[in-house]
PDB file of C-alpha atoms in Angstrom:
ATOM      1  CA  UNK A 535     157.645  -5.407-119.524  1.00 43.00           C
ATOM      2  CA  UNK A 536     159.919  -2.423-120.336  1.00 43.00           C
ATOM      3  CA  UNK A 537     162.738  -3.407-122.660  1.00 49.00           C
ATOM      4  CA  UNK A 538     165.163  -1.082-120.875  1.00 48.00           C
ATOM      5  CA  UNK A 539     164.978  -3.379-117.822  1.00 59.00           C
ATOM      6  CA  UNK A 540     166.412  -6.272-119.837  1.00 65.00           C
ATOM      7  CA  UNK A 541     170.163  -6.655-120.258  1.00 62.00           C
ATOM      8  CA  UNK A 542     171.941  -7.146-123.549  1.00 71.00           C
ATOM      9  CA  UNK A 543     173.987 -10.144-122.392  1.00 83.00           C
ATOM     10  CA  UNK A 544     172.603 -13.654-122.021  1.00 93.00           C
ATOM     11  CA  UNK A 545     172.563 -15.117-118.526  1.00 96.00           C
ATOM     12  CA  UNK A 546     171.796 -18.582-119.898  1.00 97.00           C
ATOM     13  CA  UNK A 547     172.875 -19.950-123.271  1.00 97.00           C
ATOM     14  CA  UNK A 548     171.919 -23.326-124.757  1.00 97.00           C
ATOM     15  CA  UNK A 549     173.334 -24.698-127.995  1.00 98.00           C
ATOM     16  CA  UNK A 550     172.169 -28.080-129.318  1.00 98.00           C
ATOM     17  CA  UNK A 551     171.134 -28.913-125.759  1.00 98.00           C
ATOM     18  CA  UNK A 552     170.042 -32.549-125.575  1.00 98.00           C
ATOM     19  CA  UNK A 553     168.730 -34.807-122.831  1.00 97.00           C
ATOM     20  CA  UNK A 554     168.235 -38.540-123.332  1.00 96.00           C
ATOM     21  CA  UNK A 555     166.883 -41.193-121.025  1.00 95.00           C
ATOM     22  CA  UNK A 556     168.185 -44.376-122.676  1.00 93.00           C
ATOM     23  CA  UNK A 557     166.394 -44.403-126.068  1.00 93.00           C
ATOM     24  CA  UNK A 558     163.971 -41.612-125.199  1.00 95.00           C
ATOM     25  CA  UNK A 559     164.935 -38.082-126.281  1.00 96.00           C
ATOM     26  CA  UNK A 560     163.384 -35.664-123.779  1.00 96.00           C
ATOM     27  CA  UNK A 561     165.136 -32.543-125.114  1.00 97.00           C
ATOM     28  CA  UNK A 562     166.233 -32.610-128.735  1.00 96.00           C
ATOM     29  CA  UNK A 563     169.099 -30.239-129.635  1.00 97.00           C
ATOM     30  CA  UNK A 564     167.413 -26.994-128.577  1.00 97.00           C
ATOM     31  CA  UNK A 565     168.937 -23.503-128.781  1.00 97.00           C
ATOM     32  CA  UNK A 566     167.995 -20.437-126.762  1.00 97.00           C
ATOM     33  CA  UNK A 567     169.404 -17.400-124.954  1.00 97.00           C
ATOM     34  CA  UNK A 568     167.896 -15.956-121.780  1.00 97.00           C
ATOM     35  CA  UNK A 569     168.823 -12.348-121.164  1.00 96.00           C
ATOM     36  CA  UNK A 570     169.643 -10.720-117.844  1.00 94.00           C
ATOM     37  CA  UNK A 571     166.599  -9.284-116.099  1.00 95.00           C
ATOM     38  CA  UNK A 572     163.918 -10.858-118.280  1.00 96.00           C
ATOM     39  CA  UNK A 573     161.195 -13.366-117.529  1.00 97.00           C
ATOM     40  CA  UNK A 574     161.551 -16.234-119.991  1.00 98.00           C
ATOM     41  CA  UNK A 575     158.833 -18.850-120.299  1.00 97.00           C
ATOM     42  CA  UNK A 576     158.792 -22.489-121.372  1.00 96.00           C
ATOM     43  CA  UNK A 577     155.351 -23.578-122.582  1.00 95.00           C
ATOM     44  CA  UNK A 578     154.253 -26.944-123.870  1.00 93.00           C
ATOM     45  CA  UNK A 579     152.068 -29.976-123.183  1.00 92.00           C
ATOM     46  CA  UNK A 580     153.049 -32.677-120.714  1.00 89.00           C
ATOM     47  CA  UNK A 581     156.167 -34.488-121.907  1.00 90.00           C
ATOM     48  CA  UNK A 582     157.301 -31.587-124.099  1.00 93.00           C
ATOM     49  CA  UNK A 583     160.717 -31.328-122.411  1.00 94.00           C
ATOM     50  CA  UNK A 584     160.141 -28.210-120.291  1.00 94.00           C
ATOM     51  CA  UNK A 585     160.981 -29.684-116.893  1.00 93.00           C
ATOM     52  CA  UNK A 586     163.918 -31.656-118.284  1.00 95.00           C
ATOM     53  CA  UNK A 587     165.349 -28.400-119.646  1.00 96.00           C
ATOM     54  CA  UNK A 588     164.856 -26.635-116.327  1.00 95.00           C
ATOM     55  CA  UNK A 589     166.509 -29.485-114.423  1.00 95.00           C
ATOM     56  CA  UNK A 590     169.600 -29.250-116.621  1.00 97.00           C
ATOM     57  CA  UNK A 591     169.768 -25.489-116.026  1.00 97.00           C
ATOM     58  CA  UNK A 592     169.449 -26.084-112.267  1.00 95.00           C
ATOM     59  CA  UNK A 593     172.253 -28.708-112.384  1.00 95.00           C
ATOM     60  CA  UNK A 594     169.835 -31.343-111.098  1.00 94.00           C
ATOM     61  CA  UNK A 595     170.008 -33.485-114.223  1.00 95.00           C
ATOM     62  CA  UNK A 596     173.181 -33.900-116.340  1.00 96.00           C
ATOM     63  CA  UNK A 597     173.388 -32.719-119.939  1.00 97.00           C
ATOM     64  CA  UNK A 598     173.591 -35.549-122.466  1.00 97.00           C
ATOM     65  CA  UNK A 599     174.905 -33.492-125.388  1.00 97.00           C
ATOM     66  CA  UNK A 600     175.381 -29.879-126.399  1.00 97.00           C
ATOM     67  CA  UNK A 601     176.417 -26.791-124.472  1.00 97.00           C
ATOM     68  CA  UNK A 602     174.665 -25.117-121.559  1.00 98.00           C
ATOM     69  CA  UNK A 603     176.126 -22.029-119.887  1.00 97.00           C
ATOM     70  CA  UNK A 604     174.662 -20.315-116.807  1.00 97.00           C
ATOM     71  CA  UNK A 605     176.278 -17.001-115.955  1.00 95.00           C
ATOM     72  CA  UNK A 606     178.953 -17.834-118.513  1.00 94.00           C
ATOM     73  CA  UNK A 607     179.834 -21.079-116.691  1.00 96.00           C
ATOM     74  CA  UNK A 608     179.520 -24.582-118.071  1.00 97.00           C
ATOM     75  CA  UNK A 609     177.015 -26.674-116.111  1.00 97.00           C
ATOM     76  CA  UNK A 610     179.306 -29.688-116.489  1.00 96.00           C
ATOM     77  CA  UNK A 611     182.241 -28.001-114.748  1.00 96.00           C
ATOM     78  CA  UNK A 612     180.857 -25.386-112.352  1.00 96.00           C
ATOM     79  CA  UNK A 613     177.779 -26.896-110.750  1.00 95.00           C
ATOM     80  CA  UNK A 614     178.483 -25.573-107.259  1.00 94.00           C
ATOM     81  CA  UNK A 615     178.991 -21.988-108.418  1.00 95.00           C
ATOM     82  CA  UNK A 616     175.907 -22.129-110.624  1.00 96.00           C
ATOM     83  CA  UNK A 617     173.696 -23.517-107.854  1.00 95.00           C
ATOM     84  CA  UNK A 618     174.778 -20.649-105.613  1.00 94.00           C
ATOM     85  CA  UNK A 619     173.402 -18.177-108.172  1.00 95.00           C
ATOM     86  CA  UNK A 620     170.035 -19.919-108.608  1.00 96.00           C
ATOM     87  CA  UNK A 621     166.823 -19.957-106.617  1.00 95.00           C
ATOM     88  CA  UNK A 622     164.897 -23.090-107.593  1.00 94.00           C
ATOM     89  CA  UNK A 623     161.224 -23.874-106.983  1.00 93.00           C
ATOM     90  CA  UNK A 624     160.233 -27.308-108.290  1.00 89.00           C
ATOM     91  CA  UNK A 625     156.760 -28.734-108.752  1.00 85.00           C
ATOM     92  CA  UNK A 626     157.125 -30.872-105.624  1.00 85.00           C
ATOM     93  CA  UNK A 627     156.570 -29.592-102.083  1.00 88.00           C
ATOM     94  CA  UNK A 628     159.849 -30.076-100.199  1.00 89.00           C
ATOM     95  CA  UNK A 629     159.082 -28.188 -96.980  1.00 93.00           C
ATOM     96  CA  UNK A 630     160.303 -29.854 -93.780  1.00 94.00           C
ATOM     97  CA  UNK A 631     157.228 -30.817 -91.712  1.00 94.00           C
ATOM     98  CA  UNK A 632     159.304 -30.949 -88.513  1.00 95.00           C
ATOM     99  CA  UNK A 633     160.207 -27.249 -88.724  1.00 96.00           C
ATOM    100  CA  UNK A 634     158.030 -24.175 -88.519  1.00 97.00           C
ATOM    101  CA  UNK A 635     157.844 -21.581 -91.304  1.00 97.00           C
ATOM    102  CA  UNK A 636     160.782 -19.454 -90.183  1.00 97.00           C
ATOM    103  CA  UNK A 637     162.917 -22.481 -89.356  1.00 96.00           C
ATOM    104  CA  UNK A 638     162.370 -23.858 -92.862  1.00 96.00           C
ATOM    105  CA  UNK A 639     163.924 -20.708 -94.278  1.00 96.00           C
ATOM    106  CA  UNK A 640     166.827 -20.628 -91.826  1.00 96.00           C
ATOM    107  CA  UNK A 641     167.625 -24.302 -92.353  1.00 95.00           C
ATOM    108  CA  UNK A 642     167.666 -23.772 -96.116  1.00 94.00           C
ATOM    109  CA  UNK A 643     170.056 -20.862 -95.648  1.00 94.00           C
ATOM    110  CA  UNK A 644     172.586 -23.217 -94.078  1.00 93.00           C
ATOM    111  CA  UNK A 645     172.968 -25.011 -97.415  1.00 92.00           C
ATOM    112  CA  UNK A 646     174.472 -21.778 -98.720  1.00 93.00           C
ATOM    113  CA  UNK A 647     176.633 -21.136 -95.631  1.00 92.00           C
ATOM    114  CA  UNK A 648     174.824 -17.890 -94.889  1.00 93.00           C
ATOM    115  CA  UNK A 649     175.874 -16.072 -91.699  1.00 94.00           C
ATOM    116  CA  UNK A 650     173.184 -16.454 -89.042  1.00 93.00           C
ATOM    117  CA  UNK A 651     172.258 -12.766 -88.844  1.00 94.00           C
ATOM    118  CA  UNK A 652     172.165 -12.394 -92.626  1.00 94.00           C
ATOM    119  CA  UNK A 653     169.995 -15.510 -93.001  1.00 94.00           C
ATOM    120  CA  UNK A 654     167.532 -14.274 -90.383  1.00 95.00           C
ATOM    121  CA  UNK A 655     167.281 -10.852 -92.021  1.00 95.00           C
ATOM    122  CA  UNK A 656     166.767 -12.370 -95.457  1.00 95.00           C
ATOM    123  CA  UNK A 657     164.190 -14.803 -94.057  1.00 95.00           C
ATOM    124  CA  UNK A 658     162.089 -12.007 -92.584  1.00 96.00           C
ATOM    125  CA  UNK A 659     162.380  -9.969 -95.787  1.00 94.00           C
ATOM    126  CA  UNK A 660     161.151 -12.942 -97.801  1.00 94.00           C
ATOM    127  CA  UNK A 661     158.272 -13.626 -95.396  1.00 95.00           C
ATOM    128  CA  UNK A 662     157.158 -10.007 -95.549  1.00 94.00           C
ATOM    129  CA  UNK A 663     157.420  -9.941 -99.350  1.00 92.00           C
ATOM    130  CA  UNK A 664     155.099 -12.936 -99.648  1.00 93.00           C
ATOM    131  CA  UNK A 665     152.843 -11.822 -96.778  1.00 93.00           C
ATOM    132  CA  UNK A 666     153.734 -14.724 -94.496  1.00 95.00           C
ATOM    133  CA  UNK A 667     155.267 -12.865 -91.545  1.00 95.00           C
ATOM    134  CA  UNK A 668     152.231 -13.648 -89.353  1.00 96.00           C
ATOM    135  CA  UNK A 669     152.835 -17.377 -89.964  1.00 96.00           C
ATOM    136  CA  UNK A 670     156.544 -17.352 -89.045  1.00 96.00           C
ATOM    137  CA  UNK A 671     156.098 -19.587 -85.990  1.00 96.00           C
ATOM    138  CA  UNK A 672     153.394 -21.804 -87.495  1.00 96.00           C
ATOM    139  CA  UNK A 673     153.978 -25.475 -88.384  1.00 95.00           C
ATOM    140  CA  UNK A 674     154.033 -25.909 -92.149  1.00 95.00           C
ATOM    141  CA  UNK A 675     151.218 -28.475 -92.041  1.00 93.00           C
ATOM    142  CA  UNK A 676     148.888 -25.676 -90.887  1.00 94.00           C
ATOM    143  CA  UNK A 677     149.502 -23.671 -94.070  1.00 94.00           C
ATOM    144  CA  UNK A 678     147.103 -23.616 -96.985  1.00 92.00           C
ATOM    145  CA  UNK A 679     148.280 -24.782-100.391  1.00 90.00           C
ATOM    146  CA  UNK A 680     148.726 -21.193-101.525  1.00 90.00           C
ATOM    147  CA  UNK A 681     150.776 -20.307 -98.456  1.00 93.00           C
ATOM    148  CA  UNK A 682     153.015 -23.336 -98.998  1.00 93.00           C
ATOM    149  CA  UNK A 683     153.744 -22.296-102.594  1.00 92.00           C
ATOM    150  CA  UNK A 684     154.524 -18.752-101.476  1.00 93.00           C
ATOM    151  CA  UNK A 685     156.812 -20.123 -98.771  1.00 95.00           C
ATOM    152  CA  UNK A 686     158.663 -22.264-101.314  1.00 94.00           C
ATOM    153  CA  UNK A 687     159.334 -19.197-103.462  1.00 94.00           C
ATOM    154  CA  UNK A 688     160.347 -17.196-100.381  1.00 94.00           C
ATOM    155  CA  UNK A 689     162.758 -19.970 -99.410  1.00 95.00           C
ATOM    156  CA  UNK A 690     164.324 -19.947-102.872  1.00 94.00           C
ATOM    157  CA  UNK A 691     165.093 -16.238-102.439  1.00 93.00           C
ATOM    158  CA  UNK A 692     166.903 -16.440 -99.082  1.00 94.00           C
ATOM    159  CA  UNK A 693     170.440 -16.530-100.511  1.00 94.00           C
ATOM    160  CA  UNK A 694     169.796 -13.563-102.832  1.00 92.00           C
ATOM    161  CA  UNK A 695     169.989 -15.457-106.166  1.00 94.00           C
ATOM    162  CA  UNK A 696     170.372 -13.657-109.470  1.00 95.00           C
ATOM    163  CA  UNK A 697     168.215 -16.205-111.345  1.00 97.00           C
ATOM    164  CA  UNK A 698     164.911 -17.656-110.158  1.00 97.00           C
ATOM    165  CA  UNK A 699     163.848 -20.993-111.692  1.00 96.00           C
ATOM    166  CA  UNK A 700     160.120 -21.702-111.279  1.00 95.00           C
ATOM    167  CA  UNK A 701     158.542 -24.968-112.445  1.00 92.00           C
ATOM    168  CA  UNK A 702     154.759 -24.392-112.529  1.00 91.00           C
ATOM    169  CA  UNK A 703     154.801 -22.138-109.456  1.00 90.00           C
ATOM    170  CA  UNK A 704     151.060 -21.434-109.245  1.00 91.00           C
ATOM    171  CA  UNK A 705     149.536 -24.810-110.106  1.00 86.00           C
ATOM    172  CA  UNK A 706     146.501 -25.456-107.927  1.00 84.00           C
ATOM    173  CA  UNK A 707     146.304 -21.952-106.464  1.00 88.00           C
ATOM    174  CA  UNK A 708     143.089 -19.952-106.259  1.00 89.00           C
ATOM    175  CA  UNK A 709     142.866 -16.843-108.480  1.00 91.00           C
ATOM    176  CA  UNK A 710     143.569 -14.388-105.654  1.00 90.00           C
ATOM    177  CA  UNK A 711     146.714 -16.207-104.523  1.00 89.00           C
ATOM    178  CA  UNK A 712     147.890 -16.640-108.099  1.00 91.00           C
ATOM    179  CA  UNK A 713     147.561 -12.897-108.692  1.00 92.00           C
ATOM    180  CA  UNK A 714     149.518 -12.195-105.501  1.00 91.00           C
ATOM    181  CA  UNK A 715     152.352 -14.466-106.673  1.00 92.00           C
ATOM    182  CA  UNK A 716     152.352 -12.750-110.088  1.00 94.00           C
ATOM    183  CA  UNK A 717     152.644  -9.340-108.456  1.00 93.00           C
ATOM    184  CA  UNK A 718     155.587 -10.465-106.309  1.00 92.00           C
ATOM    185  CA  UNK A 719     157.375 -11.990-109.293  1.00 94.00           C
ATOM    186  CA  UNK A 720     156.974  -8.761-111.269  1.00 95.00           C
ATOM    187  CA  UNK A 721     158.465  -6.922-108.290  1.00 93.00           C
ATOM    188  CA  UNK A 722     161.432  -9.307-108.138  1.00 93.00           C
ATOM    189  CA  UNK A 723     162.017  -8.881-111.864  1.00 94.00           C
ATOM    190  CA  UNK A 724     161.985  -5.089-111.455  1.00 93.00           C
ATOM    191  CA  UNK A 725     164.868  -5.567-109.009  1.00 92.00           C
ATOM    192  CA  UNK A 726     166.973  -7.176-111.759  1.00 93.00           C
ATOM    193  CA  UNK A 727     166.313 -10.850-111.061  1.00 95.00           C
ATOM    194  CA  UNK A 728     166.102 -13.096-114.118  1.00 97.00           C
ATOM    195  CA  UNK A 729     163.121 -15.448-114.005  1.00 97.00           C
ATOM    196  CA  UNK A 730     162.674 -18.777-115.794  1.00 97.00           C
ATOM    197  CA  UNK A 731     159.138 -20.080-115.791  1.00 94.00           C
ATOM    198  CA  UNK A 732     157.234 -23.146-116.895  1.00 94.00           C
ATOM    199  CA  UNK A 733     153.468 -22.955-116.727  1.00 92.00           C
ATOM    200  CA  UNK A 734     150.290 -24.439-118.141  1.00 90.00           C
ATOM    201  CA  UNK A 735     148.447 -21.180-117.535  1.00 92.00           C
ATOM    202  CA  UNK A 736     148.529 -19.164-120.749  1.00 93.00           C
ATOM    203  CA  UNK A 737     147.276 -16.057-118.939  1.00 94.00           C
ATOM    204  CA  UNK A 738     150.203 -16.397-116.538  1.00 95.00           C
ATOM    205  CA  UNK A 739     152.694 -16.597-119.384  1.00 96.00           C
ATOM    206  CA  UNK A 740     151.165 -13.561-121.097  1.00 95.00           C
ATOM    207  CA  UNK A 741     151.230 -11.566-117.844  1.00 95.00           C
ATOM    208  CA  UNK A 742     154.773 -12.409-116.751  1.00 96.00           C
ATOM    209  CA  UNK A 743     156.912 -13.356-119.742  1.00 97.00           C
ATOM    210  CA  UNK A 744     158.968 -10.952-121.833  1.00 97.00           C
ATOM    211  CA  UNK A 745     159.752 -13.819-124.202  1.00 97.00           C
ATOM    212  CA  UNK A 746     158.857 -17.478-124.337  1.00 97.00           C
ATOM    213  CA  UNK A 747     159.245 -20.676-126.296  1.00 97.00           C
ATOM    214  CA  UNK A 748     156.614 -23.283-127.084  1.00 96.00           C
ATOM    215  CA  UNK A 749     158.031 -26.814-126.893  1.00 95.00           C
ATOM    216  CA  UNK A 750     156.652 -30.145-128.056  1.00 95.00           C
ATOM    217  CA  UNK A 751     158.258 -33.583-128.227  1.00 94.00           C
ATOM    218  CA  UNK A 752     161.559 -32.176-126.991  1.00 96.00           C
ATOM    219  CA  UNK A 753     161.852 -29.475-129.663  1.00 96.00           C
ATOM    220  CA  UNK A 754     161.260 -25.726-129.686  1.00 97.00           C
ATOM    221  CA  UNK A 755     158.470 -24.918-132.124  1.00 96.00           C
ATOM    222  CA  UNK A 756     158.498 -21.115-131.848  1.00 96.00           C
ATOM    223  CA  UNK A 757     160.153 -18.336-129.843  1.00 96.00           C
ATOM    224  CA  UNK A 758     159.170 -14.714-129.339  1.00 96.00           C
ATOM    225  CA  UNK A 759     157.275 -12.234-127.234  1.00 97.00           C
ATOM    226  CA  UNK A 760     153.640 -13.089-126.434  1.00 96.00           C
ATOM    227  CA  UNK A 761     152.432 -10.307-128.749  1.00 95.00           C
ATOM    228  CA  UNK A 762     154.682 -11.456-131.595  1.00 95.00           C
ATOM    229  CA  UNK A 763     153.501 -15.065-131.348  1.00 95.00           C
ATOM    230  CA  UNK A 764     149.837 -14.088-131.212  1.00 94.00           C
ATOM    231  CA  UNK A 765     150.173 -11.808-134.235  1.00 92.00           C
ATOM    232  CA  UNK A 766     152.119 -14.368-136.272  1.00 92.00           C
ATOM    233  CA  UNK A 767     150.125 -17.525-135.515  1.00 91.00           C
ATOM    234  CA  UNK A 768     146.537 -16.453-134.832  1.00 89.00           C
ATOM    235  CA  UNK A 769     146.192 -12.772-135.725  1.00 87.00           C
ATOM    236  CA  UNK A 770     144.766  -9.979-133.665  1.00 82.00           C
ATOM    237  CA  UNK A 771     141.165 -11.184-133.906  1.00 85.00           C
ATOM    238  CA  UNK A 772     139.620 -14.640-133.563  1.00 88.00           C
ATOM    239  CA  UNK A 773     136.115 -15.600-134.637  1.00 86.00           C
ATOM    240  CA  UNK A 774     134.359 -18.471-132.875  1.00 87.00           C
ATOM    241  CA  UNK A 775     131.362 -20.071-134.580  1.00 86.00           C
ATOM    242  CA  UNK A 776     129.142 -22.150-132.275  1.00 88.00           C
ATOM    243  CA  UNK A 777     127.696 -25.273-133.923  1.00 87.00           C
ATOM    244  CA  UNK A 778     125.812 -28.342-132.718  1.00 85.00           C
ATOM    245  CA  UNK A 779     127.377 -31.716-133.303  1.00 84.00           C
ATOM    246  CA  UNK A 780     124.488 -32.743-135.567  1.00 84.00           C
ATOM    247  CA  UNK A 781     125.032 -29.878-137.996  1.00 84.00           C
ATOM    248  CA  UNK A 782     128.804 -29.477-137.724  1.00 84.00           C
ATOM    249  CA  UNK A 783     129.747 -31.678-140.695  1.00 88.00           C
ATOM    250  CA  UNK A 784     127.359 -29.803-142.989  1.00 85.00           C
ATOM    251  CA  UNK A 785     128.732 -26.446-141.865  1.00 85.00           C
ATOM    252  CA  UNK A 786     132.321 -27.568-142.307  1.00 86.00           C
ATOM    253  CA  UNK A 787     131.572 -28.818-145.839  1.00 86.00           C
ATOM    254  CA  UNK A 788     130.221 -25.384-146.762  1.00 82.00           C
ATOM    255  CA  UNK A 789     133.280 -23.688-145.277  1.00 81.00           C
ATOM    256  CA  UNK A 790     135.623 -25.947-147.229  1.00 84.00           C
ATOM    257  CA  UNK A 791     133.780 -25.078-150.470  1.00 82.00           C
ATOM    258  CA  UNK A 792     134.422 -21.406-149.658  1.00 79.00           C
ATOM    259  CA  UNK A 793     138.098 -22.198-149.101  1.00 79.00           C
ATOM    260  CA  UNK A 794     138.086 -20.951-145.521  1.00 79.00           C
ATOM    261  CA  UNK A 795     140.646 -22.280-143.057  1.00 82.00           C
ATOM    262  CA  UNK A 796     139.340 -23.151-139.577  1.00 84.00           C
ATOM    263  CA  UNK A 797     140.120 -25.209-136.487  1.00 86.00           C
ATOM    264  CA  UNK A 798     137.605 -27.772-135.210  1.00 86.00           C
ATOM    265  CA  UNK A 799     137.291 -27.636-131.420  1.00 83.00           C
ATOM    266  CA  UNK A 800     134.247 -29.736-130.613  1.00 82.00           C
ATOM    267  CA  UNK A 801     131.149 -27.526-130.472  1.00 83.00           C
ATOM    268  CA  UNK A 802     132.955 -24.535-131.985  1.00 87.00           C
ATOM    269  CA  UNK A 803     134.841 -23.729-135.166  1.00 88.00           C
ATOM    270  CA  UNK A 804     137.640 -21.174-134.849  1.00 88.00           C
ATOM    271  CA  UNK A 805     138.798 -18.791-137.581  1.00 87.00           C
ATOM    272  CA  UNK A 806     142.056 -16.879-137.303  1.00 87.00           C
ATOM    273  CA  UNK A 807     143.288 -13.755-139.078  1.00 78.00           C
ATOM    274  CA  UNK A 808     141.868 -13.222-142.563  1.00 71.00           C
ATOM    275  CA  UNK A 809     139.725 -16.369-142.356  1.00 70.00           C
ATOM    276  CA  UNK A 810     137.704 -14.785-139.564  1.00 67.00           C
ATOM    277  CA  UNK A 811     137.414 -11.389-141.209  1.00 67.00           C
ATOM    278  CA  UNK A 812     136.149 -13.037-144.403  1.00 64.00           C
ATOM    279  CA  UNK A 813     133.088 -14.397-142.626  1.00 67.00           C
ATOM    280  CA  UNK A 814     130.607 -11.556-142.837  1.00 57.00           C
ATOM    281  CA  UNK A 815     127.623 -11.364-140.509  1.00 50.00           C
ATOM    282  CA  UNK A 816     125.286 -11.899-143.441  1.00 48.00           C
ATOM    283  CA  UNK A 817     127.065 -15.030-144.691  1.00 60.00           C
ATOM    284  CA  UNK A 818     124.638 -17.935-145.102  1.00 57.00           C
ATOM    285  CA  UNK A 819     126.985 -20.190-143.124  1.00 64.00           C
ATOM    286  CA  UNK A 820     126.968 -17.792-140.182  1.00 67.00           C
ATOM    287  CA  UNK A 821     123.223 -17.174-140.124  1.00 65.00           C
ATOM    288  CA  UNK A 822     121.480 -18.986-137.284  1.00 73.00           C
ATOM    289  CA  UNK A 823     124.698 -19.632-135.332  1.00 77.00           C
ATOM    290  CA  UNK A 824     126.166 -17.813-132.387  1.00 81.00           C
ATOM    291  CA  UNK A 825     129.266 -15.866-133.399  1.00 82.00           C
ATOM    292  CA  UNK A 826     131.856 -14.611-130.931  1.00 84.00           C
ATOM    293  CA  UNK A 827     134.619 -12.220-131.969  1.00 84.00           C
ATOM    294  CA  UNK A 828     137.485 -11.661-129.556  1.00 87.00           C
ATOM    295  CA  UNK A 829     141.179 -10.846-129.380  1.00 90.00           C
ATOM    296  CA  UNK A 830     143.652 -13.623-130.098  1.00 90.00           C
ATOM    297  CA  UNK A 831     145.572 -14.983-127.113  1.00 92.00           C
ATOM    298  CA  UNK A 832     148.383 -17.344-126.158  1.00 94.00           C
ATOM    299  CA  UNK A 833     145.998 -20.241-125.631  1.00 92.00           C
ATOM    300  CA  UNK A 834     145.067 -20.012-129.311  1.00 91.00           C
ATOM    301  CA  UNK A 835     148.770 -20.091-130.220  1.00 93.00           C
ATOM    302  CA  UNK A 836     149.385 -23.042-127.913  1.00 93.00           C
ATOM    303  CA  UNK A 837     146.518 -25.139-129.286  1.00 90.00           C
ATOM    304  CA  UNK A 838     147.291 -24.324-132.915  1.00 89.00           C
ATOM    305  CA  UNK A 839     150.901 -25.419-132.491  1.00 91.00           C
ATOM    306  CA  UNK A 840     150.537 -28.426-130.187  1.00 88.00           C
ATOM    307  CA  UNK A 841     147.001 -29.688-130.897  1.00 78.00           C
ATOM    308  CA  UNK A 842     144.176 -30.635-128.554  1.00 58.00           C
ATOM    309  CA  UNK A 843     145.082 -34.235-127.748  1.00 47.00           C
ATOM    310  CA  UNK A 844     145.528 -35.076-124.073  1.00 41.00           C
ATOM    311  CA  UNK A 845     149.079 -35.819-122.935  1.00 46.00           C
ATOM    312  CA  UNK A 846     149.769 -38.041-119.947  1.00 47.00           C
ATOM    313  CA  UNK A 847     152.614 -37.469-117.500  1.00 46.00           C
TER     314      UNK A 847
END
């Protein structure tokens, strides 16, 4: 995204931000600044602290320790003002099944004391933006999953917020609908809206985010632009060596003798940066195995930093 579209002043500032649930530390003294007009991503495995951080920003969950400012206001003292400036889309589907699509938007507008005419105009603008105007009078239970997610984002925009908080906004969507949502979010960002995003889709983070952090166990491991993180942690090129399980140990022993660093990912061994470039096509270890060379990506960064173990929750 163009740097000139991003402001020089932080909209959100966290210093030693901490969230505890009794003895469990969900967010452990993290620090970050989110600038006006940027899309800022929170990546991490389940239980990393992403959603807990977002809930504190949205004034849904109280801060345990540290400082958190939104629009220069302390979340402990100015919750009402902060909530008025935020559009929040959580993971859960909170549409009212007793109201049709348009009524869901208008009812939500009442929470912000919007004048009736203004709310109706904003509702139609949001429906048109997310291509839902033809469903305005439809019951919400007739909407597909993708339409429901688009409606939730449209609803979050009705009061003209300056910051949009999205917790895994495209989970479960088909590729076409996901791309549509991405395009609309890029459009909103071009209009000066600051976007906070959590996602498990690395391609989504690379497409949308100007900067991001990778979290694990409540801490921030790294922060930077997608390109910076890829260059620093995996390099521009990745080499993937396909091996069978029966021969993998023998191959890995040979690689260790050569002093080559690699990641074991089941039926493939991955080499990053210089380690990959040092494996020539004629190398005896490579001969007889399928070799794939490709560009490094955020998924490589994510797995290198957080590991491959499954996380529940």
